[in-house]
Short mmCIF file of C-alpha atoms in Angstrom, two decimals:
data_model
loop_
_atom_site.label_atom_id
_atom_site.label_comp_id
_atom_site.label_asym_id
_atom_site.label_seq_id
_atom_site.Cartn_x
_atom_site.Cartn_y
_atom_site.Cartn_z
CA UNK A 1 -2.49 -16.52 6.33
CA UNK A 2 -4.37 -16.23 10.14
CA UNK A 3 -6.74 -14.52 8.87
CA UNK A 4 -8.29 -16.53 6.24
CA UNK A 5 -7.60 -19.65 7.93
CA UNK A 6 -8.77 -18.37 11.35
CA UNK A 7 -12.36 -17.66 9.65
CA UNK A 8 -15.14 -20.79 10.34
CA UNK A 9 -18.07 -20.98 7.56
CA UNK A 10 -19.71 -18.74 9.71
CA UNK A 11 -20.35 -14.60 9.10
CA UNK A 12 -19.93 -11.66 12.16
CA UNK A 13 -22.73 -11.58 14.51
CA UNK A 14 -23.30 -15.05 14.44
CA UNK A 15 -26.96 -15.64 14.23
CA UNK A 16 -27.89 -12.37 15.38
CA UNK A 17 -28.00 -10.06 11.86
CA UNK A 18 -30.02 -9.67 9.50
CA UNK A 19 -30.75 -12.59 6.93
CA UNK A 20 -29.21 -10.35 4.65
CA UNK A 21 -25.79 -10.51 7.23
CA UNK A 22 -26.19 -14.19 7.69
CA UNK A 23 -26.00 -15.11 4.23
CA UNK A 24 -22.87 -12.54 3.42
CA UNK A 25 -25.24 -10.35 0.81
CA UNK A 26 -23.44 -7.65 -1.49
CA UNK A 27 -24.23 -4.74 0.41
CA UNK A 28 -26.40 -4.58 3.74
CA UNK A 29 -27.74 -1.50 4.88
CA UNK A 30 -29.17 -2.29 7.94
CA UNK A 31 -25.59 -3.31 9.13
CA UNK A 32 -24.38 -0.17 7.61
CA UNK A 33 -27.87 1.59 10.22
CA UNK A 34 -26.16 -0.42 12.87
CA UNK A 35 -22.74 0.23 12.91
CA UNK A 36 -22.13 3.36 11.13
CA UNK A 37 -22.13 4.54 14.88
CA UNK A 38 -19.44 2.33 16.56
CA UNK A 39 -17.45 1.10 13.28
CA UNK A 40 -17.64 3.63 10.04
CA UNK A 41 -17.54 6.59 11.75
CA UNK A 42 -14.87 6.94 13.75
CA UNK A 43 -12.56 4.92 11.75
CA UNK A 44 -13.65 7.54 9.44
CA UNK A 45 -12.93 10.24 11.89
CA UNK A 46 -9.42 8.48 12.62
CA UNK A 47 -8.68 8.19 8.84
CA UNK A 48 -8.74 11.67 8.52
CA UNK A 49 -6.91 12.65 11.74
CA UNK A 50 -3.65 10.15 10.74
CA UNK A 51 -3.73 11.55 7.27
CA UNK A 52 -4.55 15.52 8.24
CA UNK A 53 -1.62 15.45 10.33
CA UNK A 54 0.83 13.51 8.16
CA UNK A 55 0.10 15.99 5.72
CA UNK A 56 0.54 18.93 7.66
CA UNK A 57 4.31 17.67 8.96
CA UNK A 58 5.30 16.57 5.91
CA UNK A 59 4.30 19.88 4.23
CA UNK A 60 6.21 22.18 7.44
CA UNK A 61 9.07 19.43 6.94
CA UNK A 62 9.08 20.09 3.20
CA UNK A 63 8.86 23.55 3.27
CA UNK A 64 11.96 23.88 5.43
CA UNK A 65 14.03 21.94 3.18
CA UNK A 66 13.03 23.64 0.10
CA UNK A 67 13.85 26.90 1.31
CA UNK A 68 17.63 25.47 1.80
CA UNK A 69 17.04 23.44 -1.08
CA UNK A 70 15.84 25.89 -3.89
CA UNK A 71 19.24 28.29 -3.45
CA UNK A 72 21.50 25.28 -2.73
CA UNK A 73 21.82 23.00 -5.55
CA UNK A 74 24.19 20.52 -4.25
CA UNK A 75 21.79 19.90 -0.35
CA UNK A 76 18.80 19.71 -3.29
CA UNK A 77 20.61 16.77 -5.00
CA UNK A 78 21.23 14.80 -1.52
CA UNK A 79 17.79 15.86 -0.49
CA UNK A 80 16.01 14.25 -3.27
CA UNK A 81 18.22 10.96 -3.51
CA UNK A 82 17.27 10.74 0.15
CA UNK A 83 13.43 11.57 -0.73
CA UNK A 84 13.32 9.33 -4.03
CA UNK A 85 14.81 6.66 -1.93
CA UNK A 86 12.63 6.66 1.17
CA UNK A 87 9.17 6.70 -1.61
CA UNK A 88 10.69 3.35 -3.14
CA UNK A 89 10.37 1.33 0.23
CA UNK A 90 6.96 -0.47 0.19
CA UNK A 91 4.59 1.46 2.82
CA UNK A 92 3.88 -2.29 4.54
CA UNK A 93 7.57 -2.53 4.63
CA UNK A 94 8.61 0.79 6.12
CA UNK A 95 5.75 0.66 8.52
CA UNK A 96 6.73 -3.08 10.08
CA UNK A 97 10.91 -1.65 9.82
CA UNK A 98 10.10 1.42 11.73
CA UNK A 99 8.44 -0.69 14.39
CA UNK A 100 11.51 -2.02 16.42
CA UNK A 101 12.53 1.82 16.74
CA UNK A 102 9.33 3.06 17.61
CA UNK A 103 6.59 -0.02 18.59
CA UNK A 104 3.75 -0.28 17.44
CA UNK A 105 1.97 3.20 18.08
CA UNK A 106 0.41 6.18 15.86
CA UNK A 107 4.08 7.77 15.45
CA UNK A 108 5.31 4.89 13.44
CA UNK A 109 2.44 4.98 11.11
CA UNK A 110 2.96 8.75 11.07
CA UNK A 111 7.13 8.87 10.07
CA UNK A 112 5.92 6.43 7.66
CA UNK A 113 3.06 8.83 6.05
CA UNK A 114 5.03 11.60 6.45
CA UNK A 115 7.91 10.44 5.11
CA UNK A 116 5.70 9.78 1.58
CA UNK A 117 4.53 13.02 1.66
CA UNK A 118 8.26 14.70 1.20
CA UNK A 119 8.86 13.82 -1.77
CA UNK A 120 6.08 14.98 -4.03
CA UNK A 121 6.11 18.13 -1.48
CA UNK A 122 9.19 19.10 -2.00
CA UNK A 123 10.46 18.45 -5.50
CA UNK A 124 6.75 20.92 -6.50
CA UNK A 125 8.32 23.34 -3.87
CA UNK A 126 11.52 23.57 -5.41
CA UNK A 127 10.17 23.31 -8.69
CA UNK A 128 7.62 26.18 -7.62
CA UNK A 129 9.93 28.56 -6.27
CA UNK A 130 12.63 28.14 -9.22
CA UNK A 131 9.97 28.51 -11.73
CA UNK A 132 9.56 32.11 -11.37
CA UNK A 133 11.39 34.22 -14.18
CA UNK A 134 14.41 35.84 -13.56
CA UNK A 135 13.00 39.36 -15.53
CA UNK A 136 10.20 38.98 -12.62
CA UNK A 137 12.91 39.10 -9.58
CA UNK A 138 15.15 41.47 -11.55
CA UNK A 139 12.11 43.91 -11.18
CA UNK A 140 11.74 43.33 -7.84
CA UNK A 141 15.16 44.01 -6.95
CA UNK A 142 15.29 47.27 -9.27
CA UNK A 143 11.88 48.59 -7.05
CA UNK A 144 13.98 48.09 -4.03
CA UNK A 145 12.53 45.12 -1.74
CA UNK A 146 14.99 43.29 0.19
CA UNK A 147 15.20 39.49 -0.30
CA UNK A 148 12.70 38.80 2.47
CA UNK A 149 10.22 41.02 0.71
CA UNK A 150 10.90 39.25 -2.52
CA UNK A 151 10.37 35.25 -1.21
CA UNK A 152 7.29 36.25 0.09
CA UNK A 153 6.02 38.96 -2.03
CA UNK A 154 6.87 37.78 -5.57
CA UNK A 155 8.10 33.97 -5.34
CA UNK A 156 5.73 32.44 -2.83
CA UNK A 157 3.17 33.71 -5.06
CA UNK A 158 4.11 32.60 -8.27
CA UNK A 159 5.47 29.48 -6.58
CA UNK A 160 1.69 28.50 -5.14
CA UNK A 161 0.40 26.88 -7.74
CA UNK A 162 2.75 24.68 -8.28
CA UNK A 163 2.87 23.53 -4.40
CA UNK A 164 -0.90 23.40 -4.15
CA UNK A 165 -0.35 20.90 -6.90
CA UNK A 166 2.02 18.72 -5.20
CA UNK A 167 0.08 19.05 -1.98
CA UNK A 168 -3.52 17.51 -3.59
CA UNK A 169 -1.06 14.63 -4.92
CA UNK A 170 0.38 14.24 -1.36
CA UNK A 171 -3.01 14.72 0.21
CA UNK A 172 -4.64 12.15 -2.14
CA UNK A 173 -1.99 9.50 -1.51
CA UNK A 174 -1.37 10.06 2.38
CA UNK A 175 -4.97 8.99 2.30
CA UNK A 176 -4.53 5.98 0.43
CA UNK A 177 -1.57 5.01 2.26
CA UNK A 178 -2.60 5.14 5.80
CA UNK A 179 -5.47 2.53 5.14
CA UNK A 180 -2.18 -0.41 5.37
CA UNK A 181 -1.88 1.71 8.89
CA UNK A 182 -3.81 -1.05 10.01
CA UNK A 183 -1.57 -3.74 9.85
CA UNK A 184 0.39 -1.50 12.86
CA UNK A 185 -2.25 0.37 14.88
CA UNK A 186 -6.06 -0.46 14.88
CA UNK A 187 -6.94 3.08 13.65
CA UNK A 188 -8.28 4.37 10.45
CA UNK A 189 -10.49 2.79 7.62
CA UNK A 190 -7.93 -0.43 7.19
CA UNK A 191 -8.95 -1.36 10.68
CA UNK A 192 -12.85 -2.47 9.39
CA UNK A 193 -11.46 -4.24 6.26
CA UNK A 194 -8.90 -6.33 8.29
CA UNK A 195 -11.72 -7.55 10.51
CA UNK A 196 -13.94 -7.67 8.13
CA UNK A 197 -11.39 -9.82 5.84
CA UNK A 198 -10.62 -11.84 9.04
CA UNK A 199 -14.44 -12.46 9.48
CA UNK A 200 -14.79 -15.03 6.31
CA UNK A 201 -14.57 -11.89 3.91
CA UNK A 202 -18.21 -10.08 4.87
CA UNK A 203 -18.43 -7.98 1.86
CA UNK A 204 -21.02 -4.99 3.36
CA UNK A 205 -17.86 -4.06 5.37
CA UNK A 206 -15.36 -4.32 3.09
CA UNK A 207 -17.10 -2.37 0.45
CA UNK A 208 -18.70 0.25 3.03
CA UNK A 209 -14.72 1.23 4.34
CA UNK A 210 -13.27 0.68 0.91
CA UNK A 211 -15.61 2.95 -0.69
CA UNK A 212 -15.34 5.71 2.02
CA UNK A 213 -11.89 5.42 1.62
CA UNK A 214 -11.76 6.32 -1.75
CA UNK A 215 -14.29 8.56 -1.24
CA UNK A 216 -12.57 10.67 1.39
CA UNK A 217 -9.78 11.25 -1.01
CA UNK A 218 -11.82 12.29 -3.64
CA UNK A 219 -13.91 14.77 -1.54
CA UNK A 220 -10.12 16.22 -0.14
CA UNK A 221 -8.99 16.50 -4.04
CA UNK A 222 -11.61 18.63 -4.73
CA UNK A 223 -11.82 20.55 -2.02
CA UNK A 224 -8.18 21.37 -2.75
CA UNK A 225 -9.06 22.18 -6.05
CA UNK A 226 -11.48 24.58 -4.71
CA UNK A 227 -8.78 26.05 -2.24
CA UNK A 228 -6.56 26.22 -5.07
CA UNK A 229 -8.47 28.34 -7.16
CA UNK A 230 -9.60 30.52 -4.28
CA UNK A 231 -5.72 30.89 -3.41
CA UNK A 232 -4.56 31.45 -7.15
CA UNK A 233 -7.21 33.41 -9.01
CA UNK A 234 -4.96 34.13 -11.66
CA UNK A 235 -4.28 30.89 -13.27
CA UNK A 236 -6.18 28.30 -13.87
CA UNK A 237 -4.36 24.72 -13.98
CA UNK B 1 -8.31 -8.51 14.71
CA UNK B 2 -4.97 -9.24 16.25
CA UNK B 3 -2.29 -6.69 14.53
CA UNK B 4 -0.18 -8.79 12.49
CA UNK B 5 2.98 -7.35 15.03
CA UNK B 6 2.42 -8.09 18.86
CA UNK B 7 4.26 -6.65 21.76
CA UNK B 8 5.16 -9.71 22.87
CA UNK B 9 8.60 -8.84 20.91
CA UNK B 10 10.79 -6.19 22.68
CA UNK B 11 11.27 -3.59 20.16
CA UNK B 12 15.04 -2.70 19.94
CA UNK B 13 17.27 -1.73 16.90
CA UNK B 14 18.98 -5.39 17.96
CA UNK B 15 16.25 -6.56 15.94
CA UNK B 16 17.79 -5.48 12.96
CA UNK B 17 20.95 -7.61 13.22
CA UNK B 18 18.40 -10.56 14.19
CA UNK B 19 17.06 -9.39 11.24
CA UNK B 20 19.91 -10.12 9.16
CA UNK B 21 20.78 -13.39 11.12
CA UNK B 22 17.10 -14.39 9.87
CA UNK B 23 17.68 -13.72 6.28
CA UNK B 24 21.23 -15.40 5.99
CA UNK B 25 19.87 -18.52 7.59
CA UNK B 26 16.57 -18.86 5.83
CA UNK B 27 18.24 -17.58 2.85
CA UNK B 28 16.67 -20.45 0.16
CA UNK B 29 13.37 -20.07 1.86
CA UNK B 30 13.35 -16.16 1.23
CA UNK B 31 15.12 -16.71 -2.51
CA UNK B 32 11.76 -19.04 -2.77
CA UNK B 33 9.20 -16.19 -1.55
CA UNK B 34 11.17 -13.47 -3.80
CA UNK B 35 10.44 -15.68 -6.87
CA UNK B 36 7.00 -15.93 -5.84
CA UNK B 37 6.71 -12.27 -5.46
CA UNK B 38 8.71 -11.41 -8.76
CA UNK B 39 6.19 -14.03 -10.70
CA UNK B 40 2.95 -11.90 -9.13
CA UNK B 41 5.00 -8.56 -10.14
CA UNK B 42 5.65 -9.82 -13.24
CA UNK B 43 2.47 -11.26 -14.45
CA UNK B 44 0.69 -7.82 -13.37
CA UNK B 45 3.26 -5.70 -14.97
CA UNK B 46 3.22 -7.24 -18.40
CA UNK B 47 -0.78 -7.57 -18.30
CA UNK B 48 -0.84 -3.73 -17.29
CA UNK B 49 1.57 -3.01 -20.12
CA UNK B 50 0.21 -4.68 -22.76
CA UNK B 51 -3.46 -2.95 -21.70
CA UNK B 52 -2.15 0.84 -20.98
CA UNK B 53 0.81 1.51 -23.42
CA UNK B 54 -0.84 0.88 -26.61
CA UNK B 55 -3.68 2.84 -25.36
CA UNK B 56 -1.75 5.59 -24.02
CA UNK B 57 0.77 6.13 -27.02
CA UNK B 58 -2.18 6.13 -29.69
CA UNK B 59 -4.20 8.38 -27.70
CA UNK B 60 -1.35 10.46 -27.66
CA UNK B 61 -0.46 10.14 -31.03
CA UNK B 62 -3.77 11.39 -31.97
CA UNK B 63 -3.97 14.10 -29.47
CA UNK B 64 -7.48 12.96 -27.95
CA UNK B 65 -8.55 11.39 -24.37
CA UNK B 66 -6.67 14.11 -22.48
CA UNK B 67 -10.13 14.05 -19.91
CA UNK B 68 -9.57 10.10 -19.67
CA UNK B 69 -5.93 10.45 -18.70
CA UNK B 70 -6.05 12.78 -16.15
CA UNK B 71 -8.60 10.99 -14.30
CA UNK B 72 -7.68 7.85 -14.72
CA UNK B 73 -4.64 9.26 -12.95
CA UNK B 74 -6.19 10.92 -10.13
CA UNK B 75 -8.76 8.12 -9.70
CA UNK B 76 -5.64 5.71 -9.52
CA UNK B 77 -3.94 8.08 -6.55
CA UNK B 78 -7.14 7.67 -4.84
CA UNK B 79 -7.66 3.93 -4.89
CA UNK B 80 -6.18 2.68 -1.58
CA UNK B 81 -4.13 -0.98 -2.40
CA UNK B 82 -5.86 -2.66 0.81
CA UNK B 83 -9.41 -1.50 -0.80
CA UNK B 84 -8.51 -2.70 -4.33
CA UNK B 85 -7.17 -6.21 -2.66
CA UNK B 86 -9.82 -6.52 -0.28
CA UNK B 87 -12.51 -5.37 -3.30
CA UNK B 88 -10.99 -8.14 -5.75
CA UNK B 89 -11.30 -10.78 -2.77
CA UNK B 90 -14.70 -10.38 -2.64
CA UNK B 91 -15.57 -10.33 -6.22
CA UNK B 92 -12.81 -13.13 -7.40
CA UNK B 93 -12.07 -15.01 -4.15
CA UNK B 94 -8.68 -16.02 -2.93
CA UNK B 95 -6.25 -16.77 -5.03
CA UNK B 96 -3.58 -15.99 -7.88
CA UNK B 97 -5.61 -14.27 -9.99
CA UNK B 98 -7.31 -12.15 -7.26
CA UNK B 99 -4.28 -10.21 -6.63
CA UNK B 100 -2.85 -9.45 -10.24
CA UNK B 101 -5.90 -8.32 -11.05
CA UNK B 102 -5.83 -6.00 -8.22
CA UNK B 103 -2.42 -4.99 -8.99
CA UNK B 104 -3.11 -4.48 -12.78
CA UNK B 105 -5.59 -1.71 -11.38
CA UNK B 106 -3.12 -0.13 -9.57
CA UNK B 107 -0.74 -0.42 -12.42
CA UNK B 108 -2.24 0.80 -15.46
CA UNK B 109 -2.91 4.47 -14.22
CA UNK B 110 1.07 5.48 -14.25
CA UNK B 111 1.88 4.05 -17.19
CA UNK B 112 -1.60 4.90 -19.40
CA UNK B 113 -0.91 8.80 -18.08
CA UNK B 114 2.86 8.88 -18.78
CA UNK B 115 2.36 7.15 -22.04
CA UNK B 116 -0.25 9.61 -23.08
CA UNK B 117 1.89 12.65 -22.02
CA UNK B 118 4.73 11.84 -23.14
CA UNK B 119 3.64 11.37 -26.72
CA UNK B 120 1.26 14.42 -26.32
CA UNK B 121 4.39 16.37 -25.41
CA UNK B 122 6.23 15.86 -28.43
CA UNK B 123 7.38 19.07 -30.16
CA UNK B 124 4.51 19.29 -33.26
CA UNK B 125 6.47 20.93 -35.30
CA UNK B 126 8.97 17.67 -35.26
CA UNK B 127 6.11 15.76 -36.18
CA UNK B 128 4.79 18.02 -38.85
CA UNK B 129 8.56 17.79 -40.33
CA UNK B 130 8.07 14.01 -40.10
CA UNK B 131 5.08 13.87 -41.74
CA UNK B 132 6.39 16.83 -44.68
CA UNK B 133 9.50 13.93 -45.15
CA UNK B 134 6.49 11.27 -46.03
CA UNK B 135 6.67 9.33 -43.21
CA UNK B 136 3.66 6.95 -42.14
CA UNK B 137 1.64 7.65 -38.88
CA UNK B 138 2.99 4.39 -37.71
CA UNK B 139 6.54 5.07 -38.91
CA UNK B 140 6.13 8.75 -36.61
CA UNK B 141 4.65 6.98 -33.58
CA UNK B 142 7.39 5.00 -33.62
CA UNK B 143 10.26 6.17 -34.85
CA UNK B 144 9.95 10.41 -34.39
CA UNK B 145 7.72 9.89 -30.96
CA UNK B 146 8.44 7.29 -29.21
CA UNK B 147 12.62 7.82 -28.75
CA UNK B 148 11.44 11.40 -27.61
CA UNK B 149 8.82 10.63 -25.37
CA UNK B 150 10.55 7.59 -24.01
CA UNK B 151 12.07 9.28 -20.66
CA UNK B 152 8.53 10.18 -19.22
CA UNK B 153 7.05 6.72 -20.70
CA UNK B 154 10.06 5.13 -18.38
CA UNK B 155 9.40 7.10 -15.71
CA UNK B 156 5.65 5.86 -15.44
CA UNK B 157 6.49 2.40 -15.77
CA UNK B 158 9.30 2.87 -13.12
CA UNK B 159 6.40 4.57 -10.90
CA UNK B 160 3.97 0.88 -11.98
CA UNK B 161 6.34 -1.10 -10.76
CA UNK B 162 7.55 0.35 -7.58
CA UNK B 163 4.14 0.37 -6.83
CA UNK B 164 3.38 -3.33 -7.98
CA UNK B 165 6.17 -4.73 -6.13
CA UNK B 166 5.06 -3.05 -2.65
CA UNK B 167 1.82 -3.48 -3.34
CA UNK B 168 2.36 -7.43 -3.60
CA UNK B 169 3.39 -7.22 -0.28
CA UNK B 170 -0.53 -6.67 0.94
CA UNK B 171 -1.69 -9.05 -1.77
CA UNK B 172 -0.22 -11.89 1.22
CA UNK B 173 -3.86 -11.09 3.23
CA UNK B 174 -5.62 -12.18 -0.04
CA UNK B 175 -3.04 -15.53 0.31
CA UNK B 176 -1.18 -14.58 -2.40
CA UNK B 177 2.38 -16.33 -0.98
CA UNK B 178 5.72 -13.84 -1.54
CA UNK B 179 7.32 -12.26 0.80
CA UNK B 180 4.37 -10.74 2.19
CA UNK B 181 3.18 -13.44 3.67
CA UNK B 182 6.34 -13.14 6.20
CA UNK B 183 5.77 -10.25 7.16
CA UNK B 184 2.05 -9.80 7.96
CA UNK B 185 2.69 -13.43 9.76
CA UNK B 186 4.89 -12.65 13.08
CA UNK B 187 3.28 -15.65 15.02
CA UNK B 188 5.50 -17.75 12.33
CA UNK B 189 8.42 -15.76 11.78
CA UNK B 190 8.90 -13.63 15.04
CA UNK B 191 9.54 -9.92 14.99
CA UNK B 192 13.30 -10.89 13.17
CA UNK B 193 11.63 -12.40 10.47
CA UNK B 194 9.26 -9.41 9.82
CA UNK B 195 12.31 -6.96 9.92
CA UNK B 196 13.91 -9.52 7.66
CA UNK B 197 11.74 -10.01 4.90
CA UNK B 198 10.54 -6.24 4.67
CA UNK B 199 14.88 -5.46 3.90
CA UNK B 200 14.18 -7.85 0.77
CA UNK B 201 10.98 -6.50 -0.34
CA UNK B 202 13.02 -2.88 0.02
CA UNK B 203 15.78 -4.11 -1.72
CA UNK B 204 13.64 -5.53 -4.69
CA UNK B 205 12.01 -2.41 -5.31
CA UNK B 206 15.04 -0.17 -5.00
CA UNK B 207 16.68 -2.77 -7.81
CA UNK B 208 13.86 -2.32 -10.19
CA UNK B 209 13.40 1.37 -9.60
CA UNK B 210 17.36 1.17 -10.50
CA UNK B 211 17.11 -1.18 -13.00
CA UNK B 212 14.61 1.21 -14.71
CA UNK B 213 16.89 3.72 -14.41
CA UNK B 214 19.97 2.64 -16.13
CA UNK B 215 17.71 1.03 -19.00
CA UNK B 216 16.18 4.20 -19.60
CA UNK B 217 19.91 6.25 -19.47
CA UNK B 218 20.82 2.95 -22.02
CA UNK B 219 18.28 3.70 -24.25
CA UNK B 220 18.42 7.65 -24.66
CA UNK B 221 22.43 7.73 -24.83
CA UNK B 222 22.15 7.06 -28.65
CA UNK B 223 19.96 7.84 -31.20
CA UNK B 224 17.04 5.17 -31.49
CA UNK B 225 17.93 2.46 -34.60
CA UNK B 226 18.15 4.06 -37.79
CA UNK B 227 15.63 2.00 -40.47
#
């Protein structure tokens, strides 16, 4: 592989770090002082950007479908062939297929993400929405509310749980996921491993990114947690 | 660092029938890097099985550890593939055993969580029946249990080894050989060969997550074998 065999004996910086950067120590913190700034953070900041918005199509994308999906049973079979399918192609795979369509820029690495996010999304949203007891909409109908009223009145409701579920789980992986964005577009937390892999492996990088990686979806599960029992008072899952 | 794709390739769906020019003529050459990637697949599959199904059925069996499943579930969502391969390069260096140790990480959360639920999940008051007729724990874990619990066990190994097999793909930047190794390596292979070798590493995971499939619908069309 280039990268390995690219790398001389010799660590980033050449000469100029730290001794603890010159001899490749576990964890440096003075390089982490130095380029927190121009490396960490805004692959950070670009991390979160790729995923927020992959998450926020694939939910609207989702959401369509399951409200066509939920009533008709034979588009929710096709629907989740087609979604089970596209989450069995390997993310490094889909990413480098999509690229003679759409080159190497941020909305490859986004169809990809997005197109992870559907299926989780949607079978919860389907799941959701045909979860709620029949005695429950029978009521609604006998106090008069139109369908309308009932979707968002009495099945969005009792559906939320159950898509605020599927949307930590979709959160959590989108995050995960967009680190092999990297192999496409220099964006996002993947970006300081590669170079820091292609650099004769200089572990204070590779275990700074890798460990904000993780940590960023931790913090977003459990702020979703905290969302979700804001949103749902009533149960407690 | 150079992006493993460079524009120096026009991008245009053409690519996909040089795609499929690539793969007929190197066709030995890709049968090679498939076997490579099936061995790495296979070697962290069967380590992650043998470590997370015992665990996972037992603990269900016994109705304990529900804490350690659930987060060894969410903590396994949350552990990026790059991160785990770049993390096991620096502890283990290059190499063979880097990269199925990485992909036994990423393996064992799926299957230890499925396992554990789906034994969990059995109806108790089958159990209790089992146990009224004088059967042996062991005798209900495997014979009452498991057959029941065996679709959602399935499903998490199905879930393992999707993930193994495209996660073997990455292992290539740790030199782990397979068909990885094609595709993060355009300068060798041209665009064509990129677009080539990610079809096969497609295909292979759409055959085992098929494969899975109709051995699961094999097993659960009969009764499990009577003793």
């Amino acid at each position: 592989m280039s990268f390995l065999v690219g790398a001389g004996p010799v660590i980033p910086n050449f000469g100029k770090g730290s001794a603890c950067e010159r001899s490749n120590g576990w964890f440096c913190t003075d390089w982490l002082h130095a380029h927190w700034g121009d490396t960490l953070q805004p692959a950070l900041v670009q991390h979160l950007w790729l995923s927020a918005v992959a998450v926020g199509i694939g939910f609207a994308i989702a959401f369509v479908l399951a409200l066509v999906g939920f009533r008709r049973r034979p588009f929710d079979a096709g629907i989740g062939a087609l979604a089970d399918f596209l989450y069995t192609i390997p993310s490094l795979a889909l990413f480098q297929l999509l690229v003679p369509f759409t080159g190497l820029t941020v909305t490859t690495v986004e169809i990809a993400l997005v197109s992870y996010t559907l299926l989780v999304l949607y079978r919860n949203m389907v799941e959701g929405l045909r979860g709620v007891p029949a005695d429950v909409l029978e009521a609604a109908r006998g106090m008069g509310m139109t369908r309308a009223q009932t979707f968002r009145r009495v099945e969005l409701p009792l559906a939320l749980p159950a898509i605020l579920a599927g949307l930590r789980i979709a959160t959590v992986s989108t995050i995960s996921v967009a680190t092999v964005a990297a192999f496409v577009i220099p964006k996002g937390l993947g970006e300081p491993i590669f170079i820091a892999l292609d650099q004769n492996l200089f572990k204070t990088e590779i275990l700074a990114a890798g460990g904000l990686a993780v940590a960023l979806a931790l913090a977003a599960d459990g702020l979703l947690v905290l969302g979700q029992r804001a949103a749902t008072p009533w149960s407690r899952a | 660092m150079e992006p493993c794709v460079t524009v120096a390739d026009a991008f245009t769906p053409h690519t996909f029938v040089d795609a499929f020019s690539f793969i007929h003529d190197n066709a030995s050459f890709l049968f090679q890097k498939t076997g490579e990637h099936l061995e790495l697949s296979f070697a962290a599959l069967g380590i992650a099985l043998l470590l997370a199904l015992p665990l996972g059925l037992w603990l269900g069996h016994r109705h304990r550890g529900l804490f350690l499943a659930v987060s060894v579930s969410s903590l396994g969502r949350a552990l990026p593939s790059v991160v785990l391969i770049a993390f096991g390069l620096t502890i283990l260096g290059v190499g063979f055993w880097n990269n199925t140790a990485a992909l036994v990480v990423l393996a064992v959360p799926p299957i230890l969580t499925n396992a554990y639920f789906a034994i969990d999940g059995v109806d108790p008051d089958v159990v209790e029946a089992a146990r009224g007729m004088g059967l042996s724990e062991r005798q209900i874990l495997l014979q009452i249990e498991l057959p029941l619990g065996l679709p959602l066990m399935i499903a998490g190994i199905r879930i393992a080894a999707i993930f193994v097999i495209a996660t073997a793909t990455i292992a290539a930047i740790a030199g782990g050989g397979g068909l990885g190794e094609v595709i993060v390596n355009q300068a060798s292979y041209g665009l064509a060969g990129v677009v080539g070798a990610s079809l096969c590493v497609s295909a292979l995971a759409l055959l085992a997550a098929l494969l899975l499939s109709l051995t699961l619908r094999a097993l659960t069309r009969r009764p499990g074998p009577v003793p």
